Amino acid sequence: DTGVSQDPRHKITKRGQNVTFRCDPISEHNRLYWYRQTLGQGPEFLTYFQNEAQLEKSRLLSDRFSAERPKGSFSTLEIQRTEQGDSAMYLCASSPYRVTKLAGVHEQYFGPGTRLTVT
Amino acid sequence: SQQGEEDPQALSIQEGENATMNCSYKTSINNLQWYRQNSGRGLVHLILIRSNEREKHSGRLRVTLDTSKKSSSLLITASRAADTASYFCATDRQGFQKLVFGTGTRLLVSP
């Protein structure tokens, strides 16, 4: 399977603990996105990378959140001192950004997500 | 915060019927995309329509875009039970390189 993979698929943690999620994008995709999705809502943008550069962060990404993509391949999202409000599905997506006549965001390929439950 | 809203929030139909979902958004956009999400799983890209396009087809899907009304519709013809899912529209604003998703329409297709 050459799609986007995420690990772990489920994570249960106690409030105050740190958690780290991993995303492996489609290998030739240079853009990688993180989203958060709560029950009954659409995904909300958190941050994105083009290769190893983090180009935009949402205001949703408090200082307890940090994301990296050190070699422009896989990415990690860490949440420190988790709170119950962090409970959500964390989705990763990759995209083959290309300089074309198509302005804006191209189609994105999503992973299955990591479901975080903070108790 | 969500940029768009889908209407209706939920839709229940019988196999073979057509399903129409609407999406409204707030700002000028480059592109509008539709995604499908099966229960508890990741999203799958369905179709992308550019801001200078008015209609696009892909198989049983037909998407329209009216930039003057800031709205789009997704029509699924001859629906199947396998089409049961949540459907989201997503837009990217001019000058921004991120998608903003709507609240979604939950479609239930009964055999």
Coordinates of C-alpha atoms in Angstrom, one line a residue:
Chain A
D1 CA 0.0 0.0 0.0
T2 CA 1.6 3.3 -1.1
G3 CA -0.9 5.6 0.6
V4 CA -0.5 7.9 3.5
S5 CA 0.1 6.0 6.7
Q6 CA -0.3 7.2 10.3
D7 CA 0.9 5.6 13.6
P8 CA -0.6 4.9 16.0
R9 CA -4.2 4.5 14.9
H10 CA -5.4 5.0 18.5
K11 CA -3.9 6.5 21.5
I12 CA -5.3 6.8 25.0
T13 CA -3.4 8.9 27.4
K14 CA -3.8 10.6 30.8
R15 CA -4.1 14.3 31.1
G16 CA -0.7 15.9 31.4
Q17 CA 1.2 13.3 29.4
N18 CA 3.0 13.9 26.2
V19 CA 2.1 12.1 23.0
T20 CA 3.7 11.9 19.6
F21 CA 2.1 10.9 16.3
R22 CA 3.8 9.9 13.1
C23 CA 2.8 10.4 9.5
D24 CA 4.4 8.9 6.4
P25 CA 3.2 10.6 3.3
I26 CA 3.1 9.3 -0.3
S27 CA 6.8 9.3 -1.2
E28 CA 6.8 11.7 -4.1
H29 CA 4.6 14.3 -2.4
N30 CA 6.4 17.4 -1.2
R31 CA 3.6 18.9 0.8
L32 CA 2.4 17.5 4.1
Y33 CA -0.6 18.8 6.1
W34 CA -1.9 18.1 9.7
Y35 CA -5.6 18.5 10.6
R36 CA -7.7 18.0 13.7
Q37 CA -11.2 16.7 13.5
T38 CA -13.7 16.5 16.3
L39 CA -16.9 14.5 16.2
G40 CA -19.5 15.9 13.8
Q41 CA -17.2 18.5 12.4
G42 CA -15.0 18.9 9.3
P43 CA -11.2 18.8 9.6
E44 CA -9.5 21.9 10.9
F45 CA -6.1 22.9 9.5
L46 CA -3.2 22.8 12.0
T47 CA -0.1 23.2 9.9
Y48 CA 1.7 22.3 6.7
F49 CA 5.1 21.6 5.4
Q50 CA 6.6 22.0 2.0
N51 CA 9.6 19.6 2.0
E52 CA 11.1 20.2 5.4
A53 CA 10.0 23.8 5.8
Q54 CA 7.0 24.5 8.0
L55 CA 5.3 27.3 6.1
E56 CA 2.1 27.9 8.0
K57 CA 0.7 27.2 11.5
S58 CA -2.9 27.7 12.6
R59 CA -3.8 29.7 15.7
L60 CA -5.2 26.3 16.9
L61 CA -1.7 25.1 17.2
S62 CA -0.9 26.3 20.7
D63 CA 2.7 26.3 22.1
R64 CA 1.9 22.8 23.5
F65 CA 1.9 21.5 19.9
S66 CA 5.0 21.1 17.7
A67 CA 5.4 19.5 14.3
E68 CA 8.5 18.5 12.5
R69 CA 9.4 17.1 9.1
P70 CA 13.2 16.8 9.5
K71 CA 14.2 15.3 6.2
G72 CA 11.2 16.3 4.1
S73 CA 9.7 12.8 4.3
F74 CA 7.8 11.6 7.4
S75 CA 6.4 14.1 9.9
T76 CA 5.7 14.0 13.7
L77 CA 3.2 15.9 15.7
E78 CA 3.8 16.2 19.4
I79 CA 1.4 17.4 22.0
Q80 CA 2.8 18.2 25.4
R81 CA 0.9 18.3 28.6
T82 CA -2.2 16.9 27.0
E83 CA -5.6 18.3 28.0
Q84 CA -9.1 16.7 27.6
G85 CA -9.9 19.2 24.9
D86 CA -7.1 17.7 22.8
S87 CA -9.2 14.6 22.3
A88 CA -9.9 14.4 18.6
M89 CA -8.9 12.6 15.4
Y90 CA -5.6 13.9 14.0
L91 CA -5.4 13.6 10.3
C92 CA -2.3 13.8 8.0
A93 CA -2.5 14.5 4.3
S94 CA 0.0 14.8 1.5
S95 CA -0.1 16.6 -1.8
P96 CA 2.0 16.7 -4.9
Y97 CA 2.5 20.5 -5.1
R98 CA 3.5 21.5 -8.5
V99 CA 4.0 24.8 -10.2
T100 CA 1.2 24.7 -12.7
K101 CA -1.5 27.0 -14.1
L102 CA -3.7 25.6 -11.3
A103 CA -3.4 28.2 -8.6
G104 CA -4.1 27.3 -5.0
V105 CA -4.3 24.0 -3.2
H106 CA -4.2 20.7 -5.1
E107 CA -6.0 17.5 -4.2
Q108 CA -4.9 16.0 -0.9
Y109 CA -4.4 12.4 0.0
F110 CA -5.4 11.6 3.6
G111 CA -4.2 9.0 6.0
P112 CA -6.5 7.0 8.3
G113 CA -5.9 9.3 11.2
T114 CA -4.8 8.9 14.8
R115 CA -7.7 9.0 17.3
L116 CA -6.5 10.5 20.6
T117 CA -8.4 10.1 23.8
V118 CA -7.2 12.1 26.8
T119 CA -8.7 10.9 30.1
Chain B
S1 CA -13.2 27.8 12.3
Q2 CA -15.1 26.4 9.4
Q3 CA -15.4 28.5 6.3
G4 CA -18.2 26.6 4.7
E5 CA -21.5 25.0 5.6
E6 CA -23.0 22.0 3.9
D7 CA -26.7 21.6 3.5
P8 CA -28.5 19.4 4.5
Q9 CA -26.6 18.2 7.6
A10 CA -28.1 14.8 7.0
L11 CA -29.7 13.1 4.0
S12 CA -31.4 9.7 3.8
I13 CA -32.4 8.1 0.5
Q14 CA -33.0 4.8 -1.2
E15 CA -30.6 3.1 -3.6
G16 CA -31.0 4.3 -7.1
E17 CA -32.1 7.8 -6.1
N18 CA -30.0 10.9 -6.7
A19 CA -28.5 12.8 -3.8
T20 CA -27.8 16.5 -3.8
M21 CA -25.6 18.3 -1.3
N22 CA -24.9 22.0 -1.1
C23 CA -22.0 23.9 0.2
S24 CA -21.8 27.6 0.9
Y25 CA -18.6 29.5 1.7
K26 CA -17.6 33.0 2.7
T27 CA -14.6 34.3 0.8
S28 CA -13.1 34.4 -2.7
I29 CA -11.5 31.1 -3.6
N30 CA -9.0 29.5 -5.9
N31 CA -10.6 26.0 -6.0
L32 CA -13.3 24.0 -4.3
Q33 CA -12.9 20.4 -3.6
W34 CA -15.3 17.6 -2.4
Y35 CA -14.2 14.8 -0.1
R36 CA -15.9 11.7 1.2
Q37 CA -15.3 10.2 4.6
N38 CA -16.5 6.8 5.6
S39 CA -17.2 6.2 9.3
G40 CA -14.1 6.5 11.3
R41 CA -11.8 6.6 8.4
G42 CA -9.7 9.1 6.5
L43 CA -11.0 11.4 3.7
V44 CA -11.0 10.5 0.0
H45 CA -10.7 13.2 -2.6
L46 CA -13.6 13.1 -5.1
I47 CA -13.4 16.1 -7.4
L48 CA -11.8 19.6 -7.7
I49 CA -13.4 22.5 -9.5
R50 CA -11.5 25.7 -10.2
S51 CA -13.0 29.1 -9.5
N52 CA -13.3 29.8 -13.3
E53 CA -15.3 26.6 -13.9
R54 CA -19.0 26.2 -13.5
E55 CA -19.6 22.5 -13.8
K56 CA -17.5 19.3 -13.7
H57 CA -18.3 15.6 -14.0
S58 CA -16.6 12.5 -12.7
G59 CA -18.4 9.2 -13.2
R60 CA -21.7 9.5 -11.2
L61 CA -20.6 12.8 -9.6
R62 CA -21.6 16.2 -10.9
V63 CA -20.3 19.4 -9.2
T64 CA -21.4 22.9 -9.9
L65 CA -19.9 26.1 -8.7
D66 CA -21.5 29.6 -8.5
T67 CA -18.9 32.0 -7.4
S68 CA -21.4 34.9 -7.4
K69 CA -23.4 33.1 -4.7
K70 CA -20.4 31.5 -3.1
S71 CA -22.0 28.1 -3.3
S72 CA -21.4 24.7 -4.8
S73 CA -23.5 21.6 -5.2
L74 CA -22.5 17.9 -5.4
L75 CA -24.9 15.6 -7.2
I76 CA -24.5 11.8 -6.9
T77 CA -26.7 10.0 -9.4
A78 CA -28.0 6.5 -9.1
S79 CA -26.8 6.2 -5.5
R80 CA -25.6 2.9 -4.0
A81 CA -25.4 1.7 -0.4
A82 CA -21.6 2.1 -0.7
D83 CA -22.1 5.8 -1.1
T84 CA -23.1 6.0 2.6
A85 CA -20.6 8.4 4.1
S86 CA -20.0 12.0 5.1
Y87 CA -19.3 14.5 2.4
F88 CA -17.3 17.6 2.9
C89 CA -16.5 20.6 0.7
A90 CA -13.2 22.3 1.1
T91 CA -12.0 25.6 -0.2
D92 CA -8.7 27.4 -0.5
R93 CA -8.7 31.2 -0.3
Q94 CA -6.8 33.3 -2.6
G95 CA -3.4 33.9 -1.1
F96 CA -3.5 30.9 1.2
Q97 CA -2.2 27.4 0.8
K98 CA -4.5 25.5 3.1
L99 CA -7.9 23.9 2.8
V100 CA -10.8 25.0 4.9
F101 CA -13.5 22.4 5.3
G102 CA -17.2 22.7 5.8
T103 CA -19.3 21.0 8.4
G104 CA -20.3 18.0 6.2
T105 CA -23.4 16.3 5.0
R106 CA -24.1 12.8 6.3
L107 CA -25.6 10.7 3.5
L108 CA -27.3 7.4 4.3
V109 CA -28.3 5.2 1.3
S110 CA -30.6 2.3 2.2
P111 CA -30.7 -0.8 0.0

